[in-house]
PDB file of C-alpha atoms in Angstrom:
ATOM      1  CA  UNK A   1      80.323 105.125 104.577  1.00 48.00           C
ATOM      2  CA  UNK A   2      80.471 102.835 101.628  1.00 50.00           C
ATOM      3  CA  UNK A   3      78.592 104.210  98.168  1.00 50.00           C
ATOM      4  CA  UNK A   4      75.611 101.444  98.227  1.00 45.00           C
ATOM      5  CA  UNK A   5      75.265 102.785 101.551  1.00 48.00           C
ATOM      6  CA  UNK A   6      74.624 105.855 100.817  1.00 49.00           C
ATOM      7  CA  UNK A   7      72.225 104.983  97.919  1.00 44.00           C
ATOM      8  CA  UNK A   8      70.406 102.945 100.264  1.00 47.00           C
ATOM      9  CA  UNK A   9      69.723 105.373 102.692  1.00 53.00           C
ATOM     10  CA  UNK A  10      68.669 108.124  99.880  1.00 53.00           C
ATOM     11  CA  UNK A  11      66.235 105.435  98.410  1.00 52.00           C
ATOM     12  CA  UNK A  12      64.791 105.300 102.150  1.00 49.00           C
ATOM     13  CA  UNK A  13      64.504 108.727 102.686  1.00 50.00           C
ATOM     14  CA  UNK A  14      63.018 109.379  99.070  1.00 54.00           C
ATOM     15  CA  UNK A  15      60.711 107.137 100.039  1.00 51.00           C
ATOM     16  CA  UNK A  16      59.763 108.100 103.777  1.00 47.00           C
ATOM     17  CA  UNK A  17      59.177 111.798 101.784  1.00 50.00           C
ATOM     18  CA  UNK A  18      57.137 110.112  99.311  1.00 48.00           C
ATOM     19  CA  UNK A  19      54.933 108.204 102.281  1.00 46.00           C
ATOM     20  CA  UNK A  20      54.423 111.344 104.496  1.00 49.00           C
ATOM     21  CA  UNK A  21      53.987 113.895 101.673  1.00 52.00           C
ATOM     22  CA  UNK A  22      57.001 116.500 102.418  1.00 50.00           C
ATOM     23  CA  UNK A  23      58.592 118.244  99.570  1.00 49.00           C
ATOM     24  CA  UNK A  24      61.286 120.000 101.109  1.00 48.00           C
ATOM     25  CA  UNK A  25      62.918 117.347 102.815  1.00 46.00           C
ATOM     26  CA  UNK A  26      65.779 116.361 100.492  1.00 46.00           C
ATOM     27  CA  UNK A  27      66.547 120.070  99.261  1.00 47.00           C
ATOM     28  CA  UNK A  28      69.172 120.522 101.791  1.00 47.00           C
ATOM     29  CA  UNK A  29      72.837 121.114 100.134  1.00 48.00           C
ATOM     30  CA  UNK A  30      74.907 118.085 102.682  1.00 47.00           C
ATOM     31  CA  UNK A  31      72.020 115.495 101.598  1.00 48.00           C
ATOM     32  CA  UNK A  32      72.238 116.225  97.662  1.00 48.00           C
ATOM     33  CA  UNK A  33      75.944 116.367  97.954  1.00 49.00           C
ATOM     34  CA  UNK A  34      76.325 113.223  99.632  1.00 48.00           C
ATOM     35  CA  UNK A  35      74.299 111.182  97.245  1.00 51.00           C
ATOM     36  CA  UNK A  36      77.279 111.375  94.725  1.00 53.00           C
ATOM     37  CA  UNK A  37      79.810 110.762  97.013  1.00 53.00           C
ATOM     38  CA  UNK A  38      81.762 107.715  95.854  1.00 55.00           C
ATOM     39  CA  UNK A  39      84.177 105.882  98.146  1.00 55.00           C
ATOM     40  CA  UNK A  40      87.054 104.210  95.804  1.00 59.00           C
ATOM     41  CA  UNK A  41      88.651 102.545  98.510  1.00 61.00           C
ATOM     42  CA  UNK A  42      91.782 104.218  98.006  1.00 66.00           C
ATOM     43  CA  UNK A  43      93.795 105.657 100.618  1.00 75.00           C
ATOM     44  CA  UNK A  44      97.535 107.462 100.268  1.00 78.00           C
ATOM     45  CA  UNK A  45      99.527 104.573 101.509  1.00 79.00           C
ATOM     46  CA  UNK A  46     102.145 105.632 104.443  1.00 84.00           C
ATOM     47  CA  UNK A  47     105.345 104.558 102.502  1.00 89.00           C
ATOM     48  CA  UNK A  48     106.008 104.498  98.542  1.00 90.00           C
ATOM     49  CA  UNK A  49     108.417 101.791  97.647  1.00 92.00           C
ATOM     50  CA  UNK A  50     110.672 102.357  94.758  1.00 94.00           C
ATOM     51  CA  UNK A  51     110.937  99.195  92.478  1.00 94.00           C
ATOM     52  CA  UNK A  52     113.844  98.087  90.066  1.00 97.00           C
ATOM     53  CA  UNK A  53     114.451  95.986  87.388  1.00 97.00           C
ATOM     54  CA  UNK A  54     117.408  95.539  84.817  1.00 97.00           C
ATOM     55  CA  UNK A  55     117.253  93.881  81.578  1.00 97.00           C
ATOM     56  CA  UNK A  56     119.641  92.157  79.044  1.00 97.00           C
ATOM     57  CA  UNK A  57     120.328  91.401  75.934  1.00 97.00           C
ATOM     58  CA  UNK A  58     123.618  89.591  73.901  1.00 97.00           C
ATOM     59  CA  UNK A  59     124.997  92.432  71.079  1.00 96.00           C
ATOM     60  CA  UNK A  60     126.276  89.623  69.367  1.00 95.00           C
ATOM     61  CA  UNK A  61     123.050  88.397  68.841  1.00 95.00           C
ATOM     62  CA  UNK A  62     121.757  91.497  67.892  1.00 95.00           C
ATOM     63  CA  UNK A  63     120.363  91.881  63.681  1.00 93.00           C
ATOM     64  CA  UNK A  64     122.209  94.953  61.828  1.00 91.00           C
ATOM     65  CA  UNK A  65     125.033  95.230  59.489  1.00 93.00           C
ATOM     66  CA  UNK A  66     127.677  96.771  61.603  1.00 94.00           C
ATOM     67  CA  UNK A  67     129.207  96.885  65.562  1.00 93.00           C
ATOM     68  CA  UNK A  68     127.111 100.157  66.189  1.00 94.00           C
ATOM     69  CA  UNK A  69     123.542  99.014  64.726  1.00 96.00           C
ATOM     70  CA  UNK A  70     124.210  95.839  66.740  1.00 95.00           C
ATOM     71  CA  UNK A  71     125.111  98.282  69.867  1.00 95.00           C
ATOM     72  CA  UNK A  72     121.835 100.029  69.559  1.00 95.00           C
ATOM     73  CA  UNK A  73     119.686  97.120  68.895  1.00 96.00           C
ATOM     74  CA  UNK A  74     121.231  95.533  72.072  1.00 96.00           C
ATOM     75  CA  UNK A  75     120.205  98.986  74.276  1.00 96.00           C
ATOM     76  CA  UNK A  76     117.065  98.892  72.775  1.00 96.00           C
ATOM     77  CA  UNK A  77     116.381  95.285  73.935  1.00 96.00           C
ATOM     78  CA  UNK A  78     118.072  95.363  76.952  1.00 97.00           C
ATOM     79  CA  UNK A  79     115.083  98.459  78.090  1.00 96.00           C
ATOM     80  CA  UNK A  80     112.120  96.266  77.104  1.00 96.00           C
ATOM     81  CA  UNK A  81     113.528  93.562  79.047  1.00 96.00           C
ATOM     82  CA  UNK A  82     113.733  95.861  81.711  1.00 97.00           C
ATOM     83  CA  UNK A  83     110.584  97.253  81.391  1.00 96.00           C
ATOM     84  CA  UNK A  84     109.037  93.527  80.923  1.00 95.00           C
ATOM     85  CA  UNK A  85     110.441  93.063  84.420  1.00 95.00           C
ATOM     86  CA  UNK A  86     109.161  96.007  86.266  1.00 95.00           C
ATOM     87  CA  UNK A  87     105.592  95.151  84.454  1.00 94.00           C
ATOM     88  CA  UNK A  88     105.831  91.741  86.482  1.00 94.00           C
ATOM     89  CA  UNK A  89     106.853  93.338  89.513  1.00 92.00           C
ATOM     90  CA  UNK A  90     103.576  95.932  89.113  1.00 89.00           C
ATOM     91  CA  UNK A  91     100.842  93.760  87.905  1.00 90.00           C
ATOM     92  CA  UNK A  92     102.380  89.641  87.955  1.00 91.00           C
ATOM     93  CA  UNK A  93     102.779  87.170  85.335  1.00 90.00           C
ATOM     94  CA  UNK A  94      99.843  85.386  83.857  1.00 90.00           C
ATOM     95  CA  UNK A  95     100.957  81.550  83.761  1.00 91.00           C
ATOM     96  CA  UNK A  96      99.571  78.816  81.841  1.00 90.00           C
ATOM     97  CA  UNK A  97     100.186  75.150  81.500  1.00 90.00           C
ATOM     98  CA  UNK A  98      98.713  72.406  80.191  1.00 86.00           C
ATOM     99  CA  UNK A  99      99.592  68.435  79.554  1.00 84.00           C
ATOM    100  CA  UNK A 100      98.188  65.789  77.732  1.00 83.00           C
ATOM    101  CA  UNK A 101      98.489  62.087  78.354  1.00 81.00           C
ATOM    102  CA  UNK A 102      98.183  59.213  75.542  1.00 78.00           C
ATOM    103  CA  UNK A 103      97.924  55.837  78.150  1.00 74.00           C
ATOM    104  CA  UNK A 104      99.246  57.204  80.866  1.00 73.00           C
ATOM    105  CA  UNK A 105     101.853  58.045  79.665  1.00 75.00           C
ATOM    106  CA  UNK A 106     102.900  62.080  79.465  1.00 67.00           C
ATOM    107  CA  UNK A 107     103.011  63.064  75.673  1.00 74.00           C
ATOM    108  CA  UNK A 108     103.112  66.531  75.863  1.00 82.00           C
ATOM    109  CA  UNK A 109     103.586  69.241  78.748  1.00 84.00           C
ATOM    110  CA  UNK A 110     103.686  73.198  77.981  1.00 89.00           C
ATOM    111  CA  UNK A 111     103.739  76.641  80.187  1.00 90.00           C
ATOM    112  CA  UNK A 112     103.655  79.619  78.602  1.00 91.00           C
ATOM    113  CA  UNK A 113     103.519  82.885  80.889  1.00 91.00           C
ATOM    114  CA  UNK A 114     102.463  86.508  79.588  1.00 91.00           C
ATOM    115  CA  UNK A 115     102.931  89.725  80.989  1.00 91.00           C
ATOM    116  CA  UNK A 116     100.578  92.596  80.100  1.00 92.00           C
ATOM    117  CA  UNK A 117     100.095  96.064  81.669  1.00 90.00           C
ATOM    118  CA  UNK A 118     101.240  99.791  81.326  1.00 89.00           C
ATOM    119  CA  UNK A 119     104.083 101.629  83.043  1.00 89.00           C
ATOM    120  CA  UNK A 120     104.043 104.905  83.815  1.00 83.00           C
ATOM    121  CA  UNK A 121     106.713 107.437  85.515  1.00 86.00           C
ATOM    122  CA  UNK A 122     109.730 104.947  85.331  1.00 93.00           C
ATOM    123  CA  UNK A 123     113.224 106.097  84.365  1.00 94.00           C
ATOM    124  CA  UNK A 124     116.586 104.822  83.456  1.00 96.00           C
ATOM    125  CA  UNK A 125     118.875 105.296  85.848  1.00 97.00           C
ATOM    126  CA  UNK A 126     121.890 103.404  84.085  1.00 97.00           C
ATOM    127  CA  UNK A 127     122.587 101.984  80.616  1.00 97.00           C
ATOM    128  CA  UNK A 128     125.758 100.491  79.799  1.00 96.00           C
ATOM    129  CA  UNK A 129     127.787  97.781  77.843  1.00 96.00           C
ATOM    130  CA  UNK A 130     129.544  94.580  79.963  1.00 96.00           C
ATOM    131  CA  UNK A 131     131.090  91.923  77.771  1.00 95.00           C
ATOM    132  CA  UNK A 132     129.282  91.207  75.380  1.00 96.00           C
ATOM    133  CA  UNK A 133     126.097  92.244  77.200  1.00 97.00           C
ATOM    134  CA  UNK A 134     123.760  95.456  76.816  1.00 97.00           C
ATOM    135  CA  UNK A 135     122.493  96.014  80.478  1.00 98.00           C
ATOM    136  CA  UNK A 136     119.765  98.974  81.364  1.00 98.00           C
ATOM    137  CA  UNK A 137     118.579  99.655  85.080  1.00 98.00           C
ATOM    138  CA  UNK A 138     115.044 101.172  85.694  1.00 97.00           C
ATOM    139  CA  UNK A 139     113.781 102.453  88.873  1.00 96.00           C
ATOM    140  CA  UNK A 140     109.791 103.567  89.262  1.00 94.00           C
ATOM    141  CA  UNK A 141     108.885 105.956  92.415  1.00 92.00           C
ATOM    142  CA  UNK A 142     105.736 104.483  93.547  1.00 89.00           C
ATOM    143  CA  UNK A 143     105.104 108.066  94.806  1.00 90.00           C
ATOM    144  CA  UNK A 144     105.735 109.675  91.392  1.00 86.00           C
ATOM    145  CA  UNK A 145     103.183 106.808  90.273  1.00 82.00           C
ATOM    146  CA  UNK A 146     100.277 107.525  92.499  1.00 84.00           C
ATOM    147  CA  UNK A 147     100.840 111.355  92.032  1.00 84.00           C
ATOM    148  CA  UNK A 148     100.254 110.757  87.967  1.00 82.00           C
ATOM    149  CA  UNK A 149      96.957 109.000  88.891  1.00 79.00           C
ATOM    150  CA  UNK A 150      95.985 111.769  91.511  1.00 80.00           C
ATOM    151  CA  UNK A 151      96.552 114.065  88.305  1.00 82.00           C
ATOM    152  CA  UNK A 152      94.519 112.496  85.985  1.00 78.00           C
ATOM    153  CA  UNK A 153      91.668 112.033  88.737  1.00 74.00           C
ATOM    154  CA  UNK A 154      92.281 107.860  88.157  1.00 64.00           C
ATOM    155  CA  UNK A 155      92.484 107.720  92.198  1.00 59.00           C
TER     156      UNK A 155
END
């Protein structure tokens, strides 16, 4: 039974007590508990997937005044790529374009896409140099995930 269901039909008996004069009709323990109940719609799913991402980055590219600063810049951004691609496999990418015309002819056309969101209970299962490349693989248990939430009571 949905919540606004269950508000309804306390409103209606409220007010059937109210119209026939009884005072002891809502004091019963299921009917008082049940007024708070609160359906959220979510259910333990039968199967938690496990996503993945990697990310990159060039060392060479990398700011710092020797091979090993450069090295630990490029690990650095090669795990918020990573993470920047299991945020779009959790919550999407946000895309926007726009284009202008001057005569019908097209003077300007942009897309820009943002990613925004939180990640919780991922870890890294490898990190490691290839060429000139700083690579890092994540992995998040969607079952770890939905345990967190059933810990902080967000489910």
């Amino acid at each position: 039974m949905k919540a606004w269901q269950i508000l309804l039909a306390a409103a209606v008996l409220s007010s059937l007590c109210a119209l026939t004069g009884c005072t002891n009709f809502l004091s019963s323990s299921s009917v008082s508990r049940t007024l708070f109940y609160v359906d959220d719609g979510v259910e333990e799913p039968d199967d938690f997937p496990i996503l993945r991402a990697s990310g990159y980055a060039v060392i060479s590219l990398q700011k710092g005044p020797s091979a090993t600063q450069k090295n630990l810049q490029a690990m650095r951004a090669s795990k918020l790529d990573a993470y920047r691609e299991l945020t779009e496999q959790v919550y999407g990418v946000y895309i926007k374009g726009s284009s202008s015309q001057s005569r019908s002819i097209e003077s300007r056309d942009q897309v820009s896409a943002e990613v925004d969101g939180i990640i919780h209970g991922a870890r890294v299962v490898r990190q490691y140099p290839l060429g000139d490349s700083y690579i890092t693989e994540l992995e998040l248990d969607t079952k770890v995930l939905y345990d967190l939430y059933q810990m902080r009571g967000a489910l």
